[in-house]
PDB file of C-alpha atoms in Angstrom:
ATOM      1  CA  UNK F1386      50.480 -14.260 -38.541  1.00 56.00           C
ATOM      2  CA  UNK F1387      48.247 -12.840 -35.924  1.00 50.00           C
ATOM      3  CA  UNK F1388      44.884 -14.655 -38.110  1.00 52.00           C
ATOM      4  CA  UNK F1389      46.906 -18.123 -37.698  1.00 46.00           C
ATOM      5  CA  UNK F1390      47.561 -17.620 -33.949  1.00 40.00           C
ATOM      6  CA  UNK F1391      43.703 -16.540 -33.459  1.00 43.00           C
ATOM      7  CA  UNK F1392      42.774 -19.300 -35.798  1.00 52.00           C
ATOM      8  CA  UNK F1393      45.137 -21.867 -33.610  1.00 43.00           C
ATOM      9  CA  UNK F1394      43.754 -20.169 -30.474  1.00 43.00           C
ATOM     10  CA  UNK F1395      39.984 -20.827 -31.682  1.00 46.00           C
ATOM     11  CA  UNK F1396      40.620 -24.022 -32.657  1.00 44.00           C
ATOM     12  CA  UNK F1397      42.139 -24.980 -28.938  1.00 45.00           C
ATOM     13  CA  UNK F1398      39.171 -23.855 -27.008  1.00 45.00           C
ATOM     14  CA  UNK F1399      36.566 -25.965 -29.088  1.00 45.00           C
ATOM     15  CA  UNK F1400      38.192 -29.022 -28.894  1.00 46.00           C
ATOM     16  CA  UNK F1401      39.092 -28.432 -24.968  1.00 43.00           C
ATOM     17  CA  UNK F1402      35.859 -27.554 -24.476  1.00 41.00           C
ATOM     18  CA  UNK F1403      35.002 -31.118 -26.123  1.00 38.00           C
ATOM     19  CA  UNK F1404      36.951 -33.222 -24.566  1.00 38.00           C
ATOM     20  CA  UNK F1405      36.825 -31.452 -20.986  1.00 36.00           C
ATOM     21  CA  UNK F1406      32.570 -31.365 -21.078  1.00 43.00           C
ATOM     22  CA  UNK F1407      30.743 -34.522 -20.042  1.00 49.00           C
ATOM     23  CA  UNK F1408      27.327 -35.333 -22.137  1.00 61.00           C
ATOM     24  CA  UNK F1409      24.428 -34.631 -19.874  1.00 71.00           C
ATOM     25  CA  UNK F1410      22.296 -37.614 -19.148  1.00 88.00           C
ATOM     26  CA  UNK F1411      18.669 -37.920 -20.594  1.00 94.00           C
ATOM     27  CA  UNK F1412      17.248 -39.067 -17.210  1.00 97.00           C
ATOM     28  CA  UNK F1413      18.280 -36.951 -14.137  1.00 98.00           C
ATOM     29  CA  UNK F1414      16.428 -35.444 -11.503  1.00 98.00           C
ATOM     30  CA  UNK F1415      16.737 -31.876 -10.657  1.00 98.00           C
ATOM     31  CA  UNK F1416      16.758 -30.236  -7.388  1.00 98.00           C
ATOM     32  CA  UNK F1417      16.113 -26.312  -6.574  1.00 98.00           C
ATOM     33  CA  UNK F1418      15.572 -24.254  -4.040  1.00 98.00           C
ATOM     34  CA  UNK F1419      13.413 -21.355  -4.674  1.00 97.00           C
ATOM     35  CA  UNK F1420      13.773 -18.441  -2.357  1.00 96.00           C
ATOM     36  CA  UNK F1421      12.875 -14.463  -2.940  1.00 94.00           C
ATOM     37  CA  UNK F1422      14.851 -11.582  -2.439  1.00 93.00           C
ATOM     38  CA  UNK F1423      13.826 -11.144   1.580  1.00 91.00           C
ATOM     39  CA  UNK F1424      14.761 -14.320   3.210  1.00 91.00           C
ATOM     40  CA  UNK F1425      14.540 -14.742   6.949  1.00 93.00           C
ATOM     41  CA  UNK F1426      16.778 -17.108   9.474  1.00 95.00           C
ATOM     42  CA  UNK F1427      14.707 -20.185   8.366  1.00 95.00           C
ATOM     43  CA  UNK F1428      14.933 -19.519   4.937  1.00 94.00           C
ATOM     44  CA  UNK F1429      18.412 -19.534   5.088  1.00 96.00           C
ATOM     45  CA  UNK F1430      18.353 -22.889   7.004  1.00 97.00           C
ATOM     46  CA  UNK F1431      16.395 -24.470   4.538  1.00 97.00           C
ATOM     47  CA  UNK F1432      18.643 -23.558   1.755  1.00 97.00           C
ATOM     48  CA  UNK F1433      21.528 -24.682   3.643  1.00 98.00           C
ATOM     49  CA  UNK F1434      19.693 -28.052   5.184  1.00 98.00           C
ATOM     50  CA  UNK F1435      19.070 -28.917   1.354  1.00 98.00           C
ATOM     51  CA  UNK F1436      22.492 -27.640  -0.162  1.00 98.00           C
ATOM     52  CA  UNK F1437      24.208 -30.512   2.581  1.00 98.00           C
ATOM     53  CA  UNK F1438      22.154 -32.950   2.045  1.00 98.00           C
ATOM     54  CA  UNK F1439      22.324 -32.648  -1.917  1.00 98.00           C
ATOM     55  CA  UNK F1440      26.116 -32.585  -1.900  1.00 98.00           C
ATOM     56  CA  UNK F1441      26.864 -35.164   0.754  1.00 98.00           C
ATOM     57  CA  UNK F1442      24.444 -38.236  -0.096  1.00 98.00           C
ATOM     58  CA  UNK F1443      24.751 -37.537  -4.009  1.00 98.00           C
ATOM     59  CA  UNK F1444      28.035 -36.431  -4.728  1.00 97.00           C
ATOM     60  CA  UNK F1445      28.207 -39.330  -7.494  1.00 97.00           C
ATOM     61  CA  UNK F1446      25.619 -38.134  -8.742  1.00 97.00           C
ATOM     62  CA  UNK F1447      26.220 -34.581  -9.367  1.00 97.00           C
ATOM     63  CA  UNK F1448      29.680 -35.434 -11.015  1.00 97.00           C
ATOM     64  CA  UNK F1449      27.628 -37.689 -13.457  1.00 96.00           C
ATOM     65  CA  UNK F1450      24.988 -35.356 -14.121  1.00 96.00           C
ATOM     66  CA  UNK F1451      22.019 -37.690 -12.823  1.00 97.00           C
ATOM     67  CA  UNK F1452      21.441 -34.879 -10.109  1.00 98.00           C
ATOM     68  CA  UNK F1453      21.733 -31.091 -10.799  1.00 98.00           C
ATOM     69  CA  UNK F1454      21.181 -28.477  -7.788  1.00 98.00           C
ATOM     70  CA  UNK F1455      20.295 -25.280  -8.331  1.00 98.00           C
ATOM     71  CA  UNK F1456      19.516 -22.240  -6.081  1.00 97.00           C
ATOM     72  CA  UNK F1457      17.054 -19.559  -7.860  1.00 97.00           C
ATOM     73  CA  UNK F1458      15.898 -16.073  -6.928  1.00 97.00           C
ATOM     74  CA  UNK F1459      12.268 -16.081  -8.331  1.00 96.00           C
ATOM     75  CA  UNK F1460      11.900 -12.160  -7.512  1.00 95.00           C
ATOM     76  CA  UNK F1461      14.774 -11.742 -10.820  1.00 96.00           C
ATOM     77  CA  UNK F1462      12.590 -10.698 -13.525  1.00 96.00           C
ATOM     78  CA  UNK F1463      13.883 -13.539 -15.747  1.00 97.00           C
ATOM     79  CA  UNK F1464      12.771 -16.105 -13.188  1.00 96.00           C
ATOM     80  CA  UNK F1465       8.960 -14.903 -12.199  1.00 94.00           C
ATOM     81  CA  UNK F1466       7.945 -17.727 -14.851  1.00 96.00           C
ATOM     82  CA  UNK F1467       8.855 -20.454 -11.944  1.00 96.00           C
ATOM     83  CA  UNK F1468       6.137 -18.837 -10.016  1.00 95.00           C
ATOM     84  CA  UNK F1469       3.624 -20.255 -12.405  1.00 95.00           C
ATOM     85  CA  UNK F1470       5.801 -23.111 -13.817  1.00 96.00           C
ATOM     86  CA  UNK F1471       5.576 -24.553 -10.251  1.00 96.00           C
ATOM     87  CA  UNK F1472       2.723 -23.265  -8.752  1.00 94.00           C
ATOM     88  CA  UNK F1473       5.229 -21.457  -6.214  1.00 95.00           C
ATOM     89  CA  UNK F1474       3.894 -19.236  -3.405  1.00 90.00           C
ATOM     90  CA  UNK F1475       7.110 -18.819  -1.170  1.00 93.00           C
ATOM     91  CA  UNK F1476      10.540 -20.271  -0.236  1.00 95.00           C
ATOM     92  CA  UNK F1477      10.414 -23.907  -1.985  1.00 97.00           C
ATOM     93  CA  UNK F1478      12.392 -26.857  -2.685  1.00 98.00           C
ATOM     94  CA  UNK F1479      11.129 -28.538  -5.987  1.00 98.00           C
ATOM     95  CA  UNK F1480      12.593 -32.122  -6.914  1.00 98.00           C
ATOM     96  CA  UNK F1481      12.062 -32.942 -11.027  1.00 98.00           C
ATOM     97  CA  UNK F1482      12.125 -35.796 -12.970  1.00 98.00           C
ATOM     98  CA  UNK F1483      13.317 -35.593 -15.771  1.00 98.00           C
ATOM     99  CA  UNK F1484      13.697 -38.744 -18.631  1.00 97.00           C
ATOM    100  CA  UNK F1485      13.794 -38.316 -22.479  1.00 95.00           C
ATOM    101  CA  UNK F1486      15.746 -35.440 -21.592  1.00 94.00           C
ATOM    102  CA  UNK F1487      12.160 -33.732 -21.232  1.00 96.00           C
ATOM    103  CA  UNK F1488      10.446 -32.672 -18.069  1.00 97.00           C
ATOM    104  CA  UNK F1489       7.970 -35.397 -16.783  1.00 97.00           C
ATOM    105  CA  UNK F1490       7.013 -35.317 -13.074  1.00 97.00           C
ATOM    106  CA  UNK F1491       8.053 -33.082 -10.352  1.00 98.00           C
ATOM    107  CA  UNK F1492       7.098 -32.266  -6.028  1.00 98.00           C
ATOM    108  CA  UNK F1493       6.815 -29.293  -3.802  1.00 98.00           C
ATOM    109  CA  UNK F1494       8.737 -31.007  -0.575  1.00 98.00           C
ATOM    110  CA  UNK F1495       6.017 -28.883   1.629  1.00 97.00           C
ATOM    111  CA  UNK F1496       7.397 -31.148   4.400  1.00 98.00           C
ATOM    112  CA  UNK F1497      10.236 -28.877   5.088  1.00 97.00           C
ATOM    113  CA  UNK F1498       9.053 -25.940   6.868  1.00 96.00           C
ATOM    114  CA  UNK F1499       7.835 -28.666   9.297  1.00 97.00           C
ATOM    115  CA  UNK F1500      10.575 -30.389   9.719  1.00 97.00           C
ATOM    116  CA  UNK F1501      13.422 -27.003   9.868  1.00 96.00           C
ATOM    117  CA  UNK F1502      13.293 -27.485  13.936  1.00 97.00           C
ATOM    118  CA  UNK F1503      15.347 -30.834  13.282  1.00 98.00           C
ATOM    119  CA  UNK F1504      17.743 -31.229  10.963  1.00 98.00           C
ATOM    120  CA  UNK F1505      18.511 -35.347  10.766  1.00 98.00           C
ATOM    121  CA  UNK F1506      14.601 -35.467  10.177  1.00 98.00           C
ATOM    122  CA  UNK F1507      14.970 -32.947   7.533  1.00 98.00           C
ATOM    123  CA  UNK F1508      17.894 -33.971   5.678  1.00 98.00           C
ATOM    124  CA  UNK F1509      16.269 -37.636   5.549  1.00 98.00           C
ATOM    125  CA  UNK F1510      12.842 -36.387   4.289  1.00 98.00           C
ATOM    126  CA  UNK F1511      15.126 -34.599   1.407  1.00 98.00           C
ATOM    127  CA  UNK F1512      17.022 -37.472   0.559  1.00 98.00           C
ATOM    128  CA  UNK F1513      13.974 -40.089   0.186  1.00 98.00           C
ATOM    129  CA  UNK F1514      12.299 -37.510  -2.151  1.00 98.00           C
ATOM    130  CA  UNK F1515      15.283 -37.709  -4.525  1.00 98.00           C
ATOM    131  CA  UNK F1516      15.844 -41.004  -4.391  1.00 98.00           C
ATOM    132  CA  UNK F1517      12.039 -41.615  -5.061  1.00 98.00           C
ATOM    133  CA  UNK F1518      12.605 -40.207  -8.345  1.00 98.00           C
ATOM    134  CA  UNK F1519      16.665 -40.913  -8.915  1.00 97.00           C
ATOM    135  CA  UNK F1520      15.175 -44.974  -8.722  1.00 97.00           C
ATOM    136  CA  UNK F1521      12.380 -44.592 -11.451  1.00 94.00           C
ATOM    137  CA  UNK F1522      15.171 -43.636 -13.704  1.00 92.00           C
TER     138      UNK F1522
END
């Protein structure tokens, strides 16, 4: 009896898991902010500045899976590999194209230490960069 209920049980989280998980599109773009394990005041702004404007002007497309945010320590041993991946020498935000489901352009928005002193200027320079790629897609 307690094989059939575990059986049962098994069976109930793959096909949940099926029917609750959307199919990641082949063409999205990919946003990250890349920050180390000291992070000063504007740091913290800049993560913040790009977590808004992600969420608010591409909600859409986060629910579809055309635009993925992520926030990554690149101090964690697993994630020193960005350093070279991305030619990373501080705090950055990195926008990637990717189509074929593969990996095939990507920017350093350097623009945004500039730009931390106002934030509508910021948030816009964010938003064009994404939408530079999201409309090659």
């Amino acid at each position: 009896m307690k094989k059939l209920l575990l059986i049962v049980f098994a069976l109930f989280l793959v096909f949940s898991l099926e029917i609750n998980s959307s199919p990641t599109p082949k063409n999205y773009v990919k946003v990250i902010y890349f920050h180390g394990k000291k992070r000063c005041s504007t740091c913290e702004k800049i993560e913040k500045y790009s977590k808004e404007t992600v969420k608010k002007n591409f909600s859409k497309q986060l629910k579809s899976g055309k635009v993925k945010w992520a926030i990554i320590d690149f101090d964690k041993k697993e994630n020193q590999h960005y350093m070279d991946d991305f030619a990373l020498f501080n705090q950055s935000l990195i926008v990637i194209k990717y189509q074929g489901g593969k990996q095939t352009e990507w920017k350093n928005c350097t623009k945004i230490w500039q730009l931390t002193g106002d934030e509508k200027k910021f948030k816009k320079y964010v938003k064009d960069e994404i939408n530079e790629y999201l409309k090659e897609l």
